[in-house]
Coordinates of C-alpha atoms in Angstrom, one line a residue:
M6 CA 13.6 -53.1 -45.7
L7 CA 14.2 -50.7 -47.4
G8 CA 10.9 -49.1 -47.8
Q9 CA 10.3 -49.7 -44.4
V10 CA 13.3 -47.0 -43.3
T11 CA 11.8 -44.7 -46.1
M12 CA 8.5 -44.4 -44.6
S13 CA 10.2 -44.0 -41.2
F14 CA 12.4 -41.9 -41.8
T15 CA 9.5 -39.7 -43.8
K16 CA 7.4 -40.1 -41.2
V17 CA 10.0 -37.9 -38.3
R18 CA 10.5 -35.0 -41.2
G19 CA 6.5 -34.7 -40.7
R20 CA 6.9 -34.1 -37.0
G21 CA 9.7 -31.5 -37.3
F22 CA 8.6 -27.7 -37.9
T23 CA 9.9 -26.1 -41.2
L24 CA 11.9 -22.1 -40.4
I25 CA 8.7 -20.5 -41.7
E26 CA 7.0 -21.7 -39.0
A27 CA 8.9 -21.2 -36.8
L28 CA 9.0 -18.0 -37.6
V29 CA 5.4 -17.6 -38.0
T30 CA 5.1 -19.1 -33.7
L31 CA 7.7 -16.6 -32.5
A32 CA 5.7 -13.6 -34.6
I33 CA 2.5 -14.9 -32.5
V34 CA 4.5 -15.0 -29.0
A35 CA 5.4 -11.7 -29.8
V36 CA 2.3 -9.6 -29.9
L37 CA 0.9 -12.1 -27.8
T38 CA 3.4 -10.6 -25.4
M39 CA 3.2 -7.0 -26.6
I40 CA -0.9 -7.6 -25.4
A41 CA -0.5 -9.0 -22.1
I42 CA 2.4 -6.8 -20.5
P43 CA 0.1 -3.8 -20.3
S44 CA -2.0 -5.9 -18.4
L45 CA 0.0 -7.3 -16.0
T46 CA 1.7 -3.7 -15.4
N47 CA -1.9 -2.2 -14.5
W48 CA -2.2 -5.8 -12.7
I49 CA 0.6 -5.4 -11.1
A50 CA -0.1 -1.7 -9.7
V51 CA -3.4 -2.3 -9.1
Q52 CA -1.9 -5.8 -5.8
R53 CA -0.2 -2.9 -4.7
V54 CA -2.5 0.4 -4.4
K55 CA -4.5 -3.3 -2.9
A56 CA -1.9 -4.0 -0.7
V57 CA -1.1 -0.6 0.6
A58 CA -4.3 0.3 2.1
A59 CA -5.3 -3.1 3.1
E60 CA -1.5 -2.4 5.4
L61 CA -2.9 1.1 6.6
V62 CA -6.6 0.0 7.6
T63 CA -4.6 -3.3 9.9
D64 CA -2.0 -0.5 11.3
L65 CA -5.3 1.4 12.5
R66 CA -6.6 -0.8 14.1
F67 CA -3.3 -1.6 15.6
A68 CA -3.5 2.3 16.6
K69 CA -6.6 1.5 17.6
G70 CA -5.8 -1.7 19.8
E71 CA -2.3 -0.1 21.3
A72 CA -4.1 2.4 23.1
I73 CA -7.0 0.3 24.6
K74 CA -3.6 -1.7 25.8
R75 CA -1.2 0.6 26.6
N76 CA -4.3 3.1 28.4
Q77 CA -2.6 6.1 26.5
R78 CA -3.2 8.4 24.0
V79 CA -1.7 6.5 20.7
A80 CA -1.2 8.7 17.0
I81 CA -0.6 7.4 13.7
E82 CA 1.2 10.1 12.0
F83 CA 1.3 10.7 8.2
M84 CA 4.3 13.2 6.6
N85 CA 4.4 13.6 2.4
V86 CA 7.6 13.9 1.1
A87 CA 8.7 15.8 -2.1
G88 CA 7.4 13.4 -5.3
N89 CA 5.5 10.4 -4.6
Q90 CA 7.0 9.6 -1.5
S91 CA 4.8 9.4 1.7
C92 CA 5.1 7.3 5.0
Y93 CA 3.1 7.7 8.2
S94 CA 4.6 6.4 11.9
V95 CA 2.2 4.8 14.9
H96 CA 3.3 5.8 17.9
T97 CA 2.4 6.5 21.4
A98 CA 1.6 10.8 22.3
P99 CA 0.3 11.8 25.0
V100 CA -0.7 15.0 24.1
A101 CA -1.1 16.4 19.6
A102 CA 1.8 18.7 20.6
L103 CA 4.4 15.4 20.6
S104 CA 4.8 14.7 17.1
C105 CA 7.4 12.3 15.1
S106 CA 8.8 12.6 11.8
C107 CA 9.0 9.0 9.5
T108 CA 11.1 10.6 7.0
Q109 CA 13.5 9.4 9.5
G110 CA 13.4 6.0 8.8
E111 CA 11.8 3.4 10.8
G112 CA 13.6 3.5 14.5
F113 CA 14.5 7.0 14.0
S114 CA 10.9 8.3 13.6
C115 CA 10.5 9.5 17.2
D116 CA 14.3 10.4 18.2
Q117 CA 15.0 13.1 20.1
D118 CA 15.9 15.8 16.8
N119 CA 11.9 16.1 16.7
N120 CA 11.2 16.9 20.1
P121 CA 14.8 18.8 21.3
A122 CA 13.0 20.7 24.1
L123 CA 10.8 17.8 25.7
P124 CA 13.0 16.3 28.3
N125 CA 11.6 12.7 28.7
F126 CA 10.8 12.1 25.1
S127 CA 11.7 8.1 25.5
T128 CA 9.3 7.7 27.9
L129 CA 6.4 10.0 26.5
L130 CA 7.2 9.2 22.5
V131 CA 7.4 5.6 21.8
E132 CA 7.4 4.3 18.0
L133 CA 5.8 1.0 16.9
K134 CA 6.2 1.1 14.0
T135 CA 6.5 3.0 11.0
V136 CA 5.9 2.4 7.0
S137 CA 7.2 3.9 4.2
S138 CA 5.8 3.8 0.1
P139 CA 9.3 5.2 -1.3
A140 CA 8.6 7.2 -5.2
T141 CA 10.0 4.2 -6.9
S142 CA 6.8 2.4 -6.2
N143 CA 4.7 4.4 -8.2
I144 CA 2.6 4.3 -5.0
S145 CA 1.5 7.6 -2.5
I146 CA -0.3 7.9 0.0
R147 CA -2.5 11.3 1.6
S148 CA -4.2 11.8 4.2
S149 CA -6.8 14.6 4.5
R150 CA -4.8 15.2 7.9
P151 CA -1.7 15.5 9.0
V152 CA -2.8 13.2 12.0
E153 CA -5.0 10.3 13.5
A154 CA -5.1 9.7 16.7
F155 CA -6.5 6.9 19.4
L156 CA -8.3 7.5 23.1
A157 CA -8.1 5.2 26.1
P158 CA -9.7 3.7 27.2
N159 CA -11.8 2.9 24.7
G160 CA -9.8 3.4 21.6
F161 CA -12.6 6.1 19.8
P162 CA -10.8 8.9 17.7
D163 CA -9.0 12.0 19.4
P164 CA -12.6 14.5 19.4
A165 CA -10.2 17.2 19.4
L166 CA -9.2 16.4 15.7
L167 CA -12.0 17.2 14.4
G168 CA -11.6 20.1 13.8
L169 CA -9.6 19.0 11.1
G170 CA -12.6 17.3 9.1
A171 CA -13.0 13.4 8.8
F172 CA -10.0 11.5 8.3
Q173 CA -9.4 9.6 5.0
A174 CA -6.6 8.4 3.5
E175 CA -6.2 7.9 -0.2
V176 CA -4.1 5.5 -2.2
D177 CA -2.9 6.0 -5.1
G178 CA -1.7 4.2 -7.9
G179 CA -1.3 6.3 -10.7
D180 CA -3.8 6.3 -13.7
Q181 CA -7.3 6.8 -11.8
R182 CA -5.8 3.0 -9.6
K183 CA -7.1 4.3 -6.0
L184 CA -9.0 3.8 -2.9
R185 CA -9.7 5.8 0.5
V186 CA -9.5 4.3 3.6
T187 CA -11.7 6.3 6.3
S188 CA -12.3 6.0 9.8
N189 CA -15.9 5.8 11.4
A190 CA -16.6 7.9 14.9
A191 CA -15.6 4.6 16.5
G192 CA -12.4 4.3 14.8
R193 CA -13.4 1.5 12.9
P194 CA -11.6 2.0 9.2
Q195 CA -12.5 0.8 5.8
I196 CA -11.8 0.6 2.0
C197 CA -13.6 2.6 -0.6
A198 CA -12.9 3.0 -4.3
P199 CA -13.4 7.2 -5.1
H200 CA -15.2 7.9 -7.8
G201 CA -13.7 7.8 -11.2
S202 CA -11.1 4.7 -9.6
T203 CA -10.5 1.4 -12.2
I204 CA -10.3 -0.9 -9.2
V205 CA -13.4 -2.9 -8.7
G206 CA -14.3 -5.4 -5.8
Y207 CA -14.9 -2.0 -3.2
P208 CA -17.9 0.3 -2.7
E209 CA -17.7 3.3 -4.0
C210 CA -16.7 6.6 -1.4
I211 CA -19.9 8.6 0.0

């Protein structure tokens, strides 16, 4: 009986870990964590760039659809602020001279203060959506021109803006993590990867 107890006790001890084994295991985990963190950080940044680019494509389609539905000109207006902070606002805009300021924040982009000389601004300028990319997100949106607009009744881009060049907006997450949103002559947006971008899965921009 005593021999059996001793044997059982020995087996139990054999299943445990020594202090050295535990320290080696922790060291291995620490090394693997140090290797994984940069990859995880990069993956998160890439997903943010993809999400912002996808949302911009959705909002360009939204602006085009609203121009058709409302039977009036609808614009998506961009602003670049200090640092990486950037924003844009989707709003009705019967004429190009009317503008909204997305820096005022959602719900206030088309406030009277932006157009003090406009008597009926509330009926002419209607904010439909405002998107902000704060500097803390490390994601910037840089548009090749300050505005893209769509006309009724077909939702085609405003030809008056072609003098400012073709529309394109670059979403930049730093370290060559970039995607570009462009719009064709019919106002259909698409995403491409600029030359040198580290984000894969998209056609290279022409």
